[in-house]
Amino acid sequence: GATLAPEITGGWGFAVVKRCQALVAGWKGPVGWKPQLYTRPVVDRISQKWTDLLGWDTTTKSRAQMLDVLEQSLRAGSLTVHGQRTLAEMFAFATPVQQSGGWGKPQAQKGAHDDYPMALGIAWQMRRHARASGLGVRRERQPDFAHQGGGGNRKRGWTRW
């Protein structure tokens, strides 16, 4: 089945996670098609032990890594986008150059949206998660990642997809 990964950043995804839990719990279809909820390992602040939490949390680190992998996959041809709205939002997505000369946060330009590129990035991360978990995702050509730590080398002139 599919891996459901509702974005929970800022608490907005709580209701979506609850609905997804109800969907999975009430699944009546074939067992092999039953969706799974994405869990991410985190260290509990009180017990200092690892625990799994539901949903995708977009942090500064996860956002940078997600967008870096998405960009490299698009450039390498591992991913092709056909949706016109997604493409439009991607063309309005940029990394601003700061006055200090460094790079700012990759985001939609003023007046534009980045919902579709972010959703695509999360979906692409779930594809990688499914492959790492051995969930039987078909193997395709993957880009040669020289750097997986997030952020990438923005000084090569990347400001847009």
C-alpha atoms as a PDB file:
ATOM      1  CA  GLY A   1       0.000   0.000   0.000  1.00  0.00           C
ATOM      2  CA  ALA A   2       0.870   3.642  -0.196  1.00  0.00           C
ATOM      3  CA  THR A   3       2.803   5.461   2.501  1.00  0.00           C
ATOM      4  CA  LEU A   4       0.771   8.414   3.783  1.00  0.00           C
ATOM      5  CA  ALA A   5       2.935  11.289   4.986  1.00  0.00           C
ATOM      6  CA  PRO A   6       0.839  14.226   6.162  1.00  0.00           C
ATOM      7  CA  GLU A   7       2.938  17.296   6.913  1.00  0.00           C
ATOM      8  CA  ILE A   8       2.616  18.090  10.620  1.00  0.00           C
ATOM      9  CA  THR A   9       4.819  21.190  10.765  1.00  0.00           C
ATOM     10  CA  GLY A  10       3.425  23.808  13.122  1.00  0.00           C
ATOM     11  CA  GLY A  11       0.593  21.538  14.272  1.00  0.00           C
ATOM     12  CA  TRP A  12      -1.463  22.050  11.108  1.00  0.00           C
ATOM     13  CA  GLY A  13      -1.464  18.371  10.199  1.00  0.00           C
ATOM     14  CA  PHE A  14      -2.937  17.002  13.437  1.00  0.00           C
ATOM     15  CA  ALA A  15      -6.452  16.598  12.019  1.00  0.00           C
ATOM     16  CA  VAL A  16      -5.063  15.052   8.835  1.00  0.00           C
ATOM     17  CA  VAL A  17      -3.000  12.536  10.843  1.00  0.00           C
ATOM     18  CA  LYS A  18      -6.105  11.584  12.851  1.00  0.00           C
ATOM     19  CA  ARG A  19      -8.111  11.107   9.642  1.00  0.00           C
ATOM     20  CA  CYS A  20      -5.335   8.998   8.137  1.00  0.00           C
ATOM     21  CA  GLN A  21      -5.208   6.858  11.280  1.00  0.00           C
ATOM     22  CA  ALA A  22      -8.963   6.265  10.982  1.00  0.00           C
ATOM     23  CA  LEU A  23      -8.578   5.409   7.280  1.00  0.00           C
ATOM     24  CA  VAL A  24      -5.846   2.859   7.992  1.00  0.00           C
ATOM     25  CA  ALA A  25      -7.685   1.380  11.001  1.00  0.00           C
ATOM     26  CA  GLY A  26     -10.901   0.972   8.986  1.00  0.00           C
ATOM     27  CA  TRP A  27      -9.225  -0.423   5.855  1.00  0.00           C
ATOM     28  CA  LYS A  28     -11.439  -3.021   4.158  1.00  0.00           C
ATOM     29  CA  GLY A  29      -9.478  -3.519   0.962  1.00  0.00           C
ATOM     30  CA  PRO A  30      -6.815  -6.086   0.140  1.00  0.00           C
ATOM     31  CA  VAL A  31      -4.204  -6.389   2.885  1.00  0.00           C
ATOM     32  CA  GLY A  32      -1.345  -5.751   0.446  1.00  0.00           C
ATOM     33  CA  TRP A  33      -2.905  -2.428  -0.535  1.00  0.00           C
ATOM     34  CA  LYS A  34      -3.421  -1.181   3.015  1.00  0.00           C
ATOM     35  CA  PRO A  35      -1.794   2.250   3.377  1.00  0.00           C
ATOM     36  CA  GLN A  36       0.830   2.885   6.019  1.00  0.00           C
ATOM     37  CA  LEU A  37       1.446   6.066   7.973  1.00  0.00           C
ATOM     38  CA  TYR A  38       4.949   7.485   7.747  1.00  0.00           C
ATOM     39  CA  THR A  39       6.771   7.578  11.070  1.00  0.00           C
ATOM     40  CA  ARG A  40       9.975   9.397  11.802  1.00  0.00           C
ATOM     41  CA  PRO A  41      12.372   8.505  14.619  1.00  0.00           C
ATOM     42  CA  VAL A  42      12.996  11.242  17.192  1.00  0.00           C
ATOM     43  CA  VAL A  43      14.565  11.390  20.637  1.00  0.00           C
ATOM     44  CA  ASP A  44      11.959  12.025  23.344  1.00  0.00           C
ATOM     45  CA  ARG A  45      12.930  15.188  25.257  1.00  0.00           C
ATOM     46  CA  ILE A  46      12.018  13.727  28.640  1.00  0.00           C
ATOM     47  CA  SER A  47      13.041  10.062  28.473  1.00  0.00           C
ATOM     48  CA  GLN A  48      15.933  10.665  26.026  1.00  0.00           C
ATOM     49  CA  LYS A  49      14.882   7.464  24.232  1.00  0.00           C
ATOM     50  CA  TRP A  50      14.103   7.011  20.551  1.00  0.00           C
ATOM     51  CA  THR A  51      10.435   6.987  19.618  1.00  0.00           C
ATOM     52  CA  ASP A  52       8.479   7.112  16.362  1.00  0.00           C
ATOM     53  CA  LEU A  53       6.191  10.053  15.617  1.00  0.00           C
ATOM     54  CA  LEU A  54       3.595  10.187  12.847  1.00  0.00           C
ATOM     55  CA  GLY A  55       3.809  12.511   9.859  1.00  0.00           C
ATOM     56  CA  TRP A  56       6.459  14.505   8.000  1.00  0.00           C
ATOM     57  CA  ASP A  57       7.957  17.412   9.947  1.00  0.00           C
ATOM     58  CA  THR A  58       9.490  20.082   7.731  1.00  0.00           C
ATOM     59  CA  THR A  59      12.406  21.482   9.710  1.00  0.00           C
ATOM     60  CA  THR A  60      15.237  23.649   8.449  1.00  0.00           C
ATOM     61  CA  LYS A  61      17.366  20.516   8.048  1.00  0.00           C
ATOM     62  CA  SER A  62      14.691  18.270   6.491  1.00  0.00           C
ATOM     63  CA  ARG A  63      13.579  21.061   4.134  1.00  0.00           C
ATOM     64  CA  ALA A  64      17.127  21.642   2.879  1.00  0.00           C
ATOM     65  CA  GLN A  65      17.761  17.930   2.360  1.00  0.00           C
ATOM     66  CA  MET A  66      14.352  17.360   0.750  1.00  0.00           C
ATOM     67  CA  LEU A  67      14.774  20.236  -1.715  1.00  0.00           C
ATOM     68  CA  ASP A  68      18.379  19.301  -2.480  1.00  0.00           C
ATOM     69  CA  VAL A  69      17.444  15.705  -3.329  1.00  0.00           C
ATOM     70  CA  LEU A  70      14.432  16.914  -5.343  1.00  0.00           C
ATOM     71  CA  GLU A  71      16.566  19.346  -7.341  1.00  0.00           C
ATOM     72  CA  GLN A  72      19.238  16.739  -8.062  1.00  0.00           C
ATOM     73  CA  SER A  73      16.606  14.177  -9.080  1.00  0.00           C
ATOM     74  CA  LEU A  74      14.973  16.639 -11.472  1.00  0.00           C
ATOM     75  CA  ARG A  75      18.318  17.617 -12.987  1.00  0.00           C
ATOM     76  CA  ALA A  76      19.383  13.962 -13.365  1.00  0.00           C
ATOM     77  CA  GLY A  77      16.103  13.025 -15.056  1.00  0.00           C
ATOM     78  CA  SER A  78      15.065  10.603 -12.309  1.00  0.00           C
ATOM     79  CA  LEU A  79      11.860  12.588 -11.900  1.00  0.00           C
ATOM     80  CA  THR A  80       9.738  14.284 -14.543  1.00  0.00           C
ATOM     81  CA  VAL A  81       6.982  16.731 -13.646  1.00  0.00           C
ATOM     82  CA  HIS A  82       3.970  16.952 -15.956  1.00  0.00           C
ATOM     83  CA  GLY A  83       1.513  18.901 -13.779  1.00  0.00           C
ATOM     84  CA  GLN A  84       1.099  22.457 -15.020  1.00  0.00           C
ATOM     85  CA  ARG A  85       0.339  23.906 -11.575  1.00  0.00           C
ATOM     86  CA  THR A  86       3.340  22.143 -10.034  1.00  0.00           C
ATOM     87  CA  LEU A  87       5.570  23.431 -12.837  1.00  0.00           C
ATOM     88  CA  ALA A  88       4.203  26.965 -12.445  1.00  0.00           C
ATOM     89  CA  GLU A  89       4.926  26.947  -8.710  1.00  0.00           C
ATOM     90  CA  MET A  90       8.384  25.498  -9.319  1.00  0.00           C
ATOM     91  CA  PHE A  91       9.217  28.344 -11.705  1.00  0.00           C
ATOM     92  CA  ALA A  92       8.189  30.803  -8.981  1.00  0.00           C
ATOM     93  CA  PHE A  93      10.374  28.990  -6.423  1.00  0.00           C
ATOM     94  CA  ALA A  94      13.777  30.537  -5.830  1.00  0.00           C
ATOM     95  CA  THR A  95      16.641  30.907  -3.397  1.00  0.00           C
ATOM     96  CA  PRO A  96      17.160  34.606  -2.769  1.00  0.00           C
ATOM     97  CA  VAL A  97      20.632  36.091  -2.530  1.00  0.00           C
ATOM     98  CA  GLN A  98      21.013  37.935   0.771  1.00  0.00           C
ATOM     99  CA  GLN A  99      22.683  41.314   1.157  1.00  0.00           C
ATOM    100  CA  SER A 100      25.585  39.562   2.896  1.00  0.00           C
ATOM    101  CA  GLY A 101      26.174  37.641  -0.334  1.00  0.00           C
ATOM    102  CA  GLY A 102      24.970  34.320   1.075  1.00  0.00           C
ATOM    103  CA  TRP A 103      21.935  32.312   0.064  1.00  0.00           C
ATOM    104  CA  GLY A 104      18.561  32.635   1.769  1.00  0.00           C
ATOM    105  CA  LYS A 105      15.815  30.098   2.340  1.00  0.00           C
ATOM    106  CA  PRO A 106      14.495  28.446  -0.839  1.00  0.00           C
ATOM    107  CA  GLN A 107      10.846  29.492  -1.130  1.00  0.00           C
ATOM    108  CA  ALA A 108       8.154  30.872  -3.372  1.00  0.00           C
ATOM    109  CA  GLN A 109       8.747  34.380  -4.614  1.00  0.00           C
ATOM    110  CA  LYS A 110       6.565  37.143  -3.216  1.00  0.00           C
ATOM    111  CA  GLY A 111       2.930  36.635  -4.235  1.00  0.00           C
ATOM    112  CA  ALA A 112       3.487  33.024  -5.344  1.00  0.00           C
ATOM    113  CA  HIS A 113       2.902  29.669  -3.638  1.00  0.00           C
ATOM    114  CA  ASP A 114       5.129  26.666  -2.963  1.00  0.00           C
ATOM    115  CA  ASP A 115       2.560  24.075  -1.844  1.00  0.00           C
ATOM    116  CA  TYR A 116       2.992  21.807  -4.859  1.00  0.00           C
ATOM    117  CA  PRO A 117       6.819  21.780  -4.910  1.00  0.00           C
ATOM    118  CA  MET A 118       6.840  21.053  -1.171  1.00  0.00           C
ATOM    119  CA  ALA A 119       4.264  18.255  -1.577  1.00  0.00           C
ATOM    120  CA  LEU A 120       6.328  16.829  -4.445  1.00  0.00           C
ATOM    121  CA  GLY A 121       9.440  16.981  -2.268  1.00  0.00           C
ATOM    122  CA  ILE A 122       7.692  15.116   0.555  1.00  0.00           C
ATOM    123  CA  ALA A 123       6.343  12.521  -1.891  1.00  0.00           C
ATOM    124  CA  TRP A 124       9.830  12.017  -3.336  1.00  0.00           C
ATOM    125  CA  GLN A 125      11.195  11.536   0.173  1.00  0.00           C
ATOM    126  CA  MET A 126       8.509   8.894   0.792  1.00  0.00           C
ATOM    127  CA  ARG A 127       9.613   7.078  -2.352  1.00  0.00           C
ATOM    128  CA  ARG A 128      13.160   7.016  -0.981  1.00  0.00           C
ATOM    129  CA  HIS A 129      11.825   5.919   2.422  1.00  0.00           C
ATOM    130  CA  ALA A 130       9.861   3.070   0.831  1.00  0.00           C
ATOM    131  CA  ARG A 131      12.942   1.924  -1.065  1.00  0.00           C
ATOM    132  CA  ALA A 132      15.103   2.058   2.098  1.00  0.00           C
ATOM    133  CA  SER A 133      12.420   0.116   3.984  1.00  0.00           C
ATOM    134  CA  GLY A 134      12.336  -2.582   1.309  1.00  0.00           C
ATOM    135  CA  LEU A 135       8.697  -1.928   0.415  1.00  0.00           C
ATOM    136  CA  GLY A 136       9.242  -3.023  -3.169  1.00  0.00           C
ATOM    137  CA  VAL A 137       9.482   0.253  -5.059  1.00  0.00           C
ATOM    138  CA  ARG A 138      10.559  -0.264  -8.667  1.00  0.00           C
ATOM    139  CA  ARG A 139      14.216   0.651  -9.134  1.00  0.00           C
ATOM    140  CA  GLU A 140      14.895   3.474 -11.568  1.00  0.00           C
ATOM    141  CA  ARG A 141      17.919   5.520 -12.552  1.00  0.00           C
ATOM    142  CA  GLN A 142      19.069   7.572  -9.576  1.00  0.00           C
ATOM    143  CA  PRO A 143      21.245  10.676  -9.633  1.00  0.00           C
ATOM    144  CA  ASP A 144      24.817  10.392  -8.424  1.00  0.00           C
ATOM    145  CA  PHE A 145      24.628  12.273  -5.133  1.00  0.00           C
ATOM    146  CA  ALA A 146      27.966  13.713  -4.165  1.00  0.00           C
ATOM    147  CA  HIS A 147      26.328  15.291  -1.137  1.00  0.00           C
ATOM    148  CA  GLN A 148      23.291  13.986   0.764  1.00  0.00           C
ATOM    149  CA  GLY A 149      23.524  16.183   3.869  1.00  0.00           C
ATOM    150  CA  GLY A 150      21.038  18.819   2.691  1.00  0.00           C
ATOM    151  CA  GLY A 151      21.528  22.297   1.385  1.00  0.00           C
ATOM    152  CA  GLY A 152      23.760  21.297  -1.494  1.00  0.00           C
ATOM    153  CA  ASN A 153      26.301  23.536  -3.150  1.00  0.00           C
ATOM    154  CA  ARG A 154      24.238  26.602  -3.919  1.00  0.00           C
ATOM    155  CA  LYS A 155      27.273  28.573  -5.097  1.00  0.00           C
ATOM    156  CA  ARG A 156      27.080  26.781  -8.448  1.00  0.00           C
ATOM    157  CA  GLY A 157      24.447  29.348  -9.372  1.00  0.00           C
ATOM    158  CA  TRP A 158      21.259  27.458  -8.487  1.00  0.00           C
ATOM    159  CA  THR A 159      18.529  29.966  -7.879  1.00  0.00           C
ATOM    160  CA  ARG A 160      15.657  28.218  -9.632  1.00  0.00           C
ATOM    161  CA  TRP A 161      14.762  24.681 -10.633  1.00  0.00           C
END
